[in-house]
CSV table of C-alpha atoms (C1' of nucleotides) in Angstrom, one decimal:
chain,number,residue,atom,x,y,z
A,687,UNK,CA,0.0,0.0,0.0
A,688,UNK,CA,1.0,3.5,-0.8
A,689,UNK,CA,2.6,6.1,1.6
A,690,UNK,CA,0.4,8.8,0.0
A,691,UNK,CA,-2.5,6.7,1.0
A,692,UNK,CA,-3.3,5.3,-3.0
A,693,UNK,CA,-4.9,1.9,-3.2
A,694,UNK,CA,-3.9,-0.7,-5.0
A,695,UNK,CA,-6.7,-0.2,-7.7
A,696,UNK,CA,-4.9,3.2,-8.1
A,697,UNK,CA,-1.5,2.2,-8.2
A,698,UNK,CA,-1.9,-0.3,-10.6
A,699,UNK,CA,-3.6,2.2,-12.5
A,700,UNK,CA,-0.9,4.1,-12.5
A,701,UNK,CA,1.7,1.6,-13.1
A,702,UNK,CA,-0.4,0.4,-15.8
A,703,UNK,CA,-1.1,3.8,-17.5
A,704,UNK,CA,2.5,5.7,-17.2
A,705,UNK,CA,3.9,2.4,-18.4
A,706,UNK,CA,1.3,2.9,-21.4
A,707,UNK,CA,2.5,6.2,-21.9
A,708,UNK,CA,6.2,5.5,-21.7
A,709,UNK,CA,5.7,2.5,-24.3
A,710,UNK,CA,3.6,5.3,-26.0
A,711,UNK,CA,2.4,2.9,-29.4
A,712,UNK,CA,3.5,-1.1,-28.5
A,713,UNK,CA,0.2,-2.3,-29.4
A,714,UNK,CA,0.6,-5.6,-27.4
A,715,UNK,CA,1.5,-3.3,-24.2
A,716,UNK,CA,-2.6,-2.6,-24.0
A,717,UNK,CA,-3.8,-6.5,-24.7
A,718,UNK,CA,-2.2,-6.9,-21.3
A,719,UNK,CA,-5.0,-8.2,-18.0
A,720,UNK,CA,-7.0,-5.6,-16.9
A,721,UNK,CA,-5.9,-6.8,-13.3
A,722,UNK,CA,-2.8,-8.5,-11.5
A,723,UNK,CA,-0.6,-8.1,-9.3
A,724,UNK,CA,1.6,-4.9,-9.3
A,725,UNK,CA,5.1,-6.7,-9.7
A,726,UNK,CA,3.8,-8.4,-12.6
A,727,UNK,CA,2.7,-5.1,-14.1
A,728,UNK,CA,6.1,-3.3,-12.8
A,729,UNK,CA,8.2,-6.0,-14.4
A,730,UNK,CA,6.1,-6.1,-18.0
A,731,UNK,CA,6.0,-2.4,-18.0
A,732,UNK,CA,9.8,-2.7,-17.9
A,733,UNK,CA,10.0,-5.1,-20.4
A,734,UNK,CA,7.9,-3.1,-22.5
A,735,UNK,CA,9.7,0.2,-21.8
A,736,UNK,CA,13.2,-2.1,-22.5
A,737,UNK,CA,11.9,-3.1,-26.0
A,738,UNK,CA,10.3,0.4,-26.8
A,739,UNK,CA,14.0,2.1,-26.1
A,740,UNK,CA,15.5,-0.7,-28.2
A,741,UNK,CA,13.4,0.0,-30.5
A,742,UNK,CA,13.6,3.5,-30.7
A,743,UNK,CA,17.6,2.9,-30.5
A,744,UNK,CA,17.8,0.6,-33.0
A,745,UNK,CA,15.5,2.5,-36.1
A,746,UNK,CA,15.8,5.8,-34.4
A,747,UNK,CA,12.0,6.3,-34.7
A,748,UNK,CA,8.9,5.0,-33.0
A,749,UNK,CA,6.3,2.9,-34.2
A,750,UNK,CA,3.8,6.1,-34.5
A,751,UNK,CA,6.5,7.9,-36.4
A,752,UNK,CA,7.2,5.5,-38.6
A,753,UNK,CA,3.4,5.0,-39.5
A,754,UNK,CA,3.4,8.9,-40.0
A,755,UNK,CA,6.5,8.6,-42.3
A,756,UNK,CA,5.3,5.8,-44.6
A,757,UNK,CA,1.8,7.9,-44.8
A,758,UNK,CA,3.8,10.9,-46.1
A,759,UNK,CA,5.6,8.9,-48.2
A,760,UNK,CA,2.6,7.8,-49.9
A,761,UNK,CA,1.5,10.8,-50.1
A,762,UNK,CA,-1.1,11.3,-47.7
A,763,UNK,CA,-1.9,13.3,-45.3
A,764,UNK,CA,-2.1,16.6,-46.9
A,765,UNK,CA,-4.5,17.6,-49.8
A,766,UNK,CA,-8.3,17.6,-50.0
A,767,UNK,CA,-8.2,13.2,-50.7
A,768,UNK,CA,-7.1,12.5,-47.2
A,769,UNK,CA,-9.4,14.4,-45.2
A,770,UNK,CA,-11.9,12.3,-43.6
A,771,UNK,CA,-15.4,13.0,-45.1
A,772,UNK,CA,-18.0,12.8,-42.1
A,773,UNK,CA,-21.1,11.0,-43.2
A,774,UNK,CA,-24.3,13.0,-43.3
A,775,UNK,CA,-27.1,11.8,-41.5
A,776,UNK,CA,-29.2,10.1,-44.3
A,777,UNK,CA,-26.2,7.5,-44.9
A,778,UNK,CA,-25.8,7.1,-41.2
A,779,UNK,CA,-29.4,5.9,-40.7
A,780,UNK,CA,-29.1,4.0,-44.3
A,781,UNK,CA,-26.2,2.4,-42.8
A,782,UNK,CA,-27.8,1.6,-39.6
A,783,UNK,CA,-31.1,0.3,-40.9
A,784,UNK,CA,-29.0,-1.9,-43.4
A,785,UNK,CA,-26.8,-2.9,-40.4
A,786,UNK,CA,-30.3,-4.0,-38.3
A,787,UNK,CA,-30.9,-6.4,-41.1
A,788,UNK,CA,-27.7,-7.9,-41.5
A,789,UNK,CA,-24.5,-7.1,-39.4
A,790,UNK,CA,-21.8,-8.6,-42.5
A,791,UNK,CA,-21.8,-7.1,-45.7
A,792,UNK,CA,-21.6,-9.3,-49.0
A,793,UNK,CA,-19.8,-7.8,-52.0
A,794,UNK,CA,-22.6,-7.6,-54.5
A,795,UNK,CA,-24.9,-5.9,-51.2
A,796,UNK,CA,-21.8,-3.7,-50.5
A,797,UNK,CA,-21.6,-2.7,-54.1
A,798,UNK,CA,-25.5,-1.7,-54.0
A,799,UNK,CA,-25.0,0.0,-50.7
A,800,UNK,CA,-22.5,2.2,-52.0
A,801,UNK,CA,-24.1,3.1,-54.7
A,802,UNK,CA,-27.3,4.2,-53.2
A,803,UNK,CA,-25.3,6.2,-51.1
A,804,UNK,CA,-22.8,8.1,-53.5
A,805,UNK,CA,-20.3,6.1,-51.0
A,806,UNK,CA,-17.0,4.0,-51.9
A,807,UNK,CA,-17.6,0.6,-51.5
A,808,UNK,CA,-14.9,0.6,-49.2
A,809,UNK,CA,-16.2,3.3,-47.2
A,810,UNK,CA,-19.2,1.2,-46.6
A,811,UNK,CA,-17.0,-1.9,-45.7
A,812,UNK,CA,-15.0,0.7,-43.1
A,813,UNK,CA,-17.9,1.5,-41.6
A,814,UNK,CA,-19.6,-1.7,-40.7
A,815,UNK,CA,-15.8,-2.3,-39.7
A,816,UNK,CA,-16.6,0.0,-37.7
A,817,UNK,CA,-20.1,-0.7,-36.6
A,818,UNK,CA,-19.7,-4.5,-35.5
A,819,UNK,CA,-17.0,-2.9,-33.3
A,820,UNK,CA,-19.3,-0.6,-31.7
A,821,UNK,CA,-21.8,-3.3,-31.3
A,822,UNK,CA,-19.4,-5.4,-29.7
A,823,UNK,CA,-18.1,-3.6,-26.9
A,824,UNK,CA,-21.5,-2.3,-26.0
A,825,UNK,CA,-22.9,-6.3,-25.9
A,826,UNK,CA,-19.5,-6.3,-23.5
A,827,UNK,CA,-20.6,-3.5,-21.7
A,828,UNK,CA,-24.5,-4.6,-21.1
A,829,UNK,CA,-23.2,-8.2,-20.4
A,830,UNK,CA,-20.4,-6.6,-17.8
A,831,UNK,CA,-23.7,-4.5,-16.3
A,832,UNK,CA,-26.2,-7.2,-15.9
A,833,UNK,CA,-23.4,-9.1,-14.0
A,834,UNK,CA,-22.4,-6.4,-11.8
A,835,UNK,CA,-26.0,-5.9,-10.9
A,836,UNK,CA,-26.2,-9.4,-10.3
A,837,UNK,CA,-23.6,-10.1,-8.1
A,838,UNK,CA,-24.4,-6.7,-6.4
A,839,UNK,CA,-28.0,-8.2,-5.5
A,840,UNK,CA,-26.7,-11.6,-4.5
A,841,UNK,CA,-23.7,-9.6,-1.7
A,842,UNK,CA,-26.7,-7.7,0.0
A,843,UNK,CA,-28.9,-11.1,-0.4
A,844,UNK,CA,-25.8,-12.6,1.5
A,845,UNK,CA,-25.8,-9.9,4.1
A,846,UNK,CA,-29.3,-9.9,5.2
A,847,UNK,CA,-29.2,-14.1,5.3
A,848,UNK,CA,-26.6,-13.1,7.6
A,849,UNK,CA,-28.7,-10.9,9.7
A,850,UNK,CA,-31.2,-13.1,9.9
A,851,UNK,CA,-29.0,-16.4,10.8
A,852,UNK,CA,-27.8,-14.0,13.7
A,853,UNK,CA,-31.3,-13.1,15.2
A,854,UNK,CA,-32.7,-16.7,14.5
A,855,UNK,CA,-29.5,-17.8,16.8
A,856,UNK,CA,-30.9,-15.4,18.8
A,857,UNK,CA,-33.8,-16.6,19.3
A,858,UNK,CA,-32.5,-20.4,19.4
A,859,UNK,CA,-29.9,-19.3,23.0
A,860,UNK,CA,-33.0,-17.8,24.5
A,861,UNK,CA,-35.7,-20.7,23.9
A,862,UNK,CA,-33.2,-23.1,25.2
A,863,UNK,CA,-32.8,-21.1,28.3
A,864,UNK,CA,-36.4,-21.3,28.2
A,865,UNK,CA,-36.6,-24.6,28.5
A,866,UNK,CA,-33.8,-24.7,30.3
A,867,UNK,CA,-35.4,-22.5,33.1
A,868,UNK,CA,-39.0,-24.8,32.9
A,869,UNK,CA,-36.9,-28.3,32.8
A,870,UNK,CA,-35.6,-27.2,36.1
A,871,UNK,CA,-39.0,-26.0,37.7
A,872,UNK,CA,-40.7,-29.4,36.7
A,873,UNK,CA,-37.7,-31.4,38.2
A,874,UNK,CA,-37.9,-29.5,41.4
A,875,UNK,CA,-41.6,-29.4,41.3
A,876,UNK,CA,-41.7,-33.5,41.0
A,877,UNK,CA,-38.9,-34.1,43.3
A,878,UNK,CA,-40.6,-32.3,46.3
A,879,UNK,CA,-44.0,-33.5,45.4
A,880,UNK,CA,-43.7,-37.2,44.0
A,881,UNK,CA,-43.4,-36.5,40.8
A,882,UNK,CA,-47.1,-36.3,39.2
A,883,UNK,CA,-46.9,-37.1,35.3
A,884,UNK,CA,-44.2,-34.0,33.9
A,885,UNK,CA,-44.5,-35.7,30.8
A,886,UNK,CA,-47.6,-33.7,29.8
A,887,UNK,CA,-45.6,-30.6,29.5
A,888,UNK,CA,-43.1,-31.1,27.0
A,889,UNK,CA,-40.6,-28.8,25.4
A,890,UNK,CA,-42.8,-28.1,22.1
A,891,UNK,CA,-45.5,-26.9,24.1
A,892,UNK,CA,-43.9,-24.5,26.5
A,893,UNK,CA,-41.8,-23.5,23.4
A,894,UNK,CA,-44.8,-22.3,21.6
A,895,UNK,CA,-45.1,-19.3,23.9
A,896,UNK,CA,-42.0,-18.1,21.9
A,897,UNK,CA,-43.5,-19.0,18.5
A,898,UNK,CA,-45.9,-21.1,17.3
A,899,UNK,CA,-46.5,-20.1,13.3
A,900,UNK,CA,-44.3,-22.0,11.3
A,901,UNK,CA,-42.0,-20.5,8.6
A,902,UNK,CA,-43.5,-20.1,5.1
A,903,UNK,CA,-41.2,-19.4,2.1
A,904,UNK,CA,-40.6,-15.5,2.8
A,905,UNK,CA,-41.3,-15.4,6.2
A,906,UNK,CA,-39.0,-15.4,9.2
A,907,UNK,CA,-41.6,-15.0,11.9
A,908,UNK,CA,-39.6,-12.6,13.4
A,909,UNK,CA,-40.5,-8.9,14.5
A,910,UNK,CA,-40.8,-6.8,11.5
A,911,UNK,CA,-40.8,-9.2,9.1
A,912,UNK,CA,-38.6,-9.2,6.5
A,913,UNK,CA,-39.2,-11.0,3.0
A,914,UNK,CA,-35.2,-12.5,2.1
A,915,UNK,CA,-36.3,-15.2,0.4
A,916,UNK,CA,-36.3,-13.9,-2.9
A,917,UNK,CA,-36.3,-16.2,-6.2
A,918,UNK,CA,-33.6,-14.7,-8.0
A,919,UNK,CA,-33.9,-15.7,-11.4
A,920,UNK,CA,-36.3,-13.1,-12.0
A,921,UNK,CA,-35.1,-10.2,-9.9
A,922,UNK,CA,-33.3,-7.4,-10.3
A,923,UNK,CA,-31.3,-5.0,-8.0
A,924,UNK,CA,-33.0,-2.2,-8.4
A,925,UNK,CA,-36.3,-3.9,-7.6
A,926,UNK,CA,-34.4,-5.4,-4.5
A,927,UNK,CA,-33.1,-1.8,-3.6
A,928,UNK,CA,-36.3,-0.4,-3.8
A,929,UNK,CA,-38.2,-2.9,-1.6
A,930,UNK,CA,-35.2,-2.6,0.9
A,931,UNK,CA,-35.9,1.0,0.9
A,932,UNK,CA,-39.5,0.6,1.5
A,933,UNK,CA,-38.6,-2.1,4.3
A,934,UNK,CA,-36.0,-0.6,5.9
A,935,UNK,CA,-36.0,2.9,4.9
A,936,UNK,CA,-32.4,2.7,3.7
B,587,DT,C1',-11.5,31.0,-28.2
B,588,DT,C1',-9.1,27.3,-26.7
B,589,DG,C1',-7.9,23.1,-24.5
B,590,DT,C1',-9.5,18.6,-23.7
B,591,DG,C1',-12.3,14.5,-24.0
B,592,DT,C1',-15.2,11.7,-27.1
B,593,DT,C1',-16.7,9.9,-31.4
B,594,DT,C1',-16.2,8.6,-36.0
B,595,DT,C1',-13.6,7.4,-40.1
B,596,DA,C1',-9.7,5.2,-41.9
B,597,DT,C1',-5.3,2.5,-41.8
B,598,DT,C1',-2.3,-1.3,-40.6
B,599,DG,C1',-1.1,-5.9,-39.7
B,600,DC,C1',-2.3,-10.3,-38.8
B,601,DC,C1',-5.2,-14.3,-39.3
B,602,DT,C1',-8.5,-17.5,-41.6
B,603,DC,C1',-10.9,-19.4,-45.3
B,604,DC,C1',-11.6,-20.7,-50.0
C,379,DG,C1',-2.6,-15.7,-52.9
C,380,DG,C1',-6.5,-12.7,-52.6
C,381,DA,C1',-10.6,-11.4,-50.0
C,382,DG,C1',-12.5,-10.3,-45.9
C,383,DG,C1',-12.6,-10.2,-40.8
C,384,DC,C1',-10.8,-8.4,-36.5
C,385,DA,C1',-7.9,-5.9,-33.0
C,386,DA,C1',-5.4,-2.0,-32.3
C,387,DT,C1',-4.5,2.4,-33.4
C,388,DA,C1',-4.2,7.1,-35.7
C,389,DA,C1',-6.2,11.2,-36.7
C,390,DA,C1',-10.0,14.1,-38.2
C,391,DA,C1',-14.2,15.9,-36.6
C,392,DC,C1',-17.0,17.1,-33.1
C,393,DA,C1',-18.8,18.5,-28.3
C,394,DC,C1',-18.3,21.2,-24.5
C,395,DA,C1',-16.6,23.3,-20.3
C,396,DA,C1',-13.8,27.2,-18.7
DNA sequence: TTGTGTTTTATTGCCTCC
DNA sequence: GGAGGCAATAAAACACAA
């Protein structure tokens, strides 16, 4: 842990990141994990940094400048052919209807596509490129979401089965000194007045003074009763946060 | 207006399939 | 070996706060 009071979240986000920077373009520098353990990230970012400076040593360039090189050389990147033309609107939602009914493109629909659109066929290949990207890390990000909120729900599930396995010991430690307390006053009772048939009053039924209803799915039987037993297949977080708001006022 | 973060378009390099 | 897909990235275009 950090002097200057950083977590370990933060320092590794720091390792990670200056190390990005440092290695500036080593494209397999950002496929590392997302998590580890800092000396692993520490001795990669090294080794990264190690080969970057060898690199740079060796051609006397970076990766980004030589891209940037070979680009001028071909010519690019001045003059009106290399600016990027923004789509308008109308393609975009041509695109996007054409990319609802089919997420791949074949050549003879790309062709058409284009054409429709006053668009290279290549453009149009760029931008489903593009769009199946887009799609993709959004499926990532509702999937990673859903989880979240999933496991979220099932740590405060955990916590109130917790609570509850608390009060029902609880309740357990003081019924047994109930009975406890009425074992005792029918053996004293019995031994000073010749007994007299204590069988009649077993455990159960002086027990029932504490509780009698059994438990139904949902119900503890305790004061202020609670409703943990969820089904979970069908429930969300929020809906479990809001009932725990309206139970507990949380 | 300008600096900065985000989005969109385009490129590169590698891989797979036919 | 060429076409097309994908991941990673560059860079232009855009959005927006200060």
């Amino acid at each position: 842990m950090s002097e200057v009071g950083m977590s370990q979240g933060d320092e590794e986000e720091l390792l990670f990141s200056s190390a990005a920077y440092i290695s500036s373009n080593h494209s397999s520098f950002y496929s590392l994990p997302p998590s580890g353990c800092v000396v692993t990230y520490v001795r990669r970012a090294c080794m990264y940094v190690y080969m970057y400076m060898d690199d740079v040593l060796r051609t006397g360039e970076t990766r980004r400048r030589t891209r940037r090189r070979r680009k001028r050389a071909r010519g690019e990147g001045s003059g009106e052919a290399s600016k990027k033309r923004r789509l308008n609107d109308e393609q975009v939602k041509f695109l996007e209807l054409s990319f609802g009914e089919e997420r791949k493109l074949e050549t003879g629909r790309k062709v058409q596509l284009a054409a429709e659109l006053g668009l290279d066929p290549k453009q149009v290949a760029v931008w489903f490129q593009n769009r199946r990207a887009r799609h993709k890390t959004k499926q990532i990000e509702d999937e990673y979401s859903k989880l979240k909120s999933a496991h979220d729900a099932a740590v405060l599930h955990k916590c109130h089965l917790e609570n509850e396995v608390l009060k029902l010991k609880e309740r357990l430690s003081e019924a047994e000194a109930e009975i406890r307390k009425l074992t005792a006053g029918i053996t004293g009772a019995s031994g000073g007045g010749g007994g007299g048939g204590g069988g009649s009053s077993s455990p159960s039924s002086s027990f029932s003074t504490v509780t009698h209803r059994p438990l139904v799915n949902g119900e503890f039987g305790v004061e202020g009763e609670t409703d943990f037993m969820y089904i979970y297949n069908d429930y969300t977080y929020n809906n479990y946060m809001m009932d725990l708001v309206g139970l507990y006022g949380m």
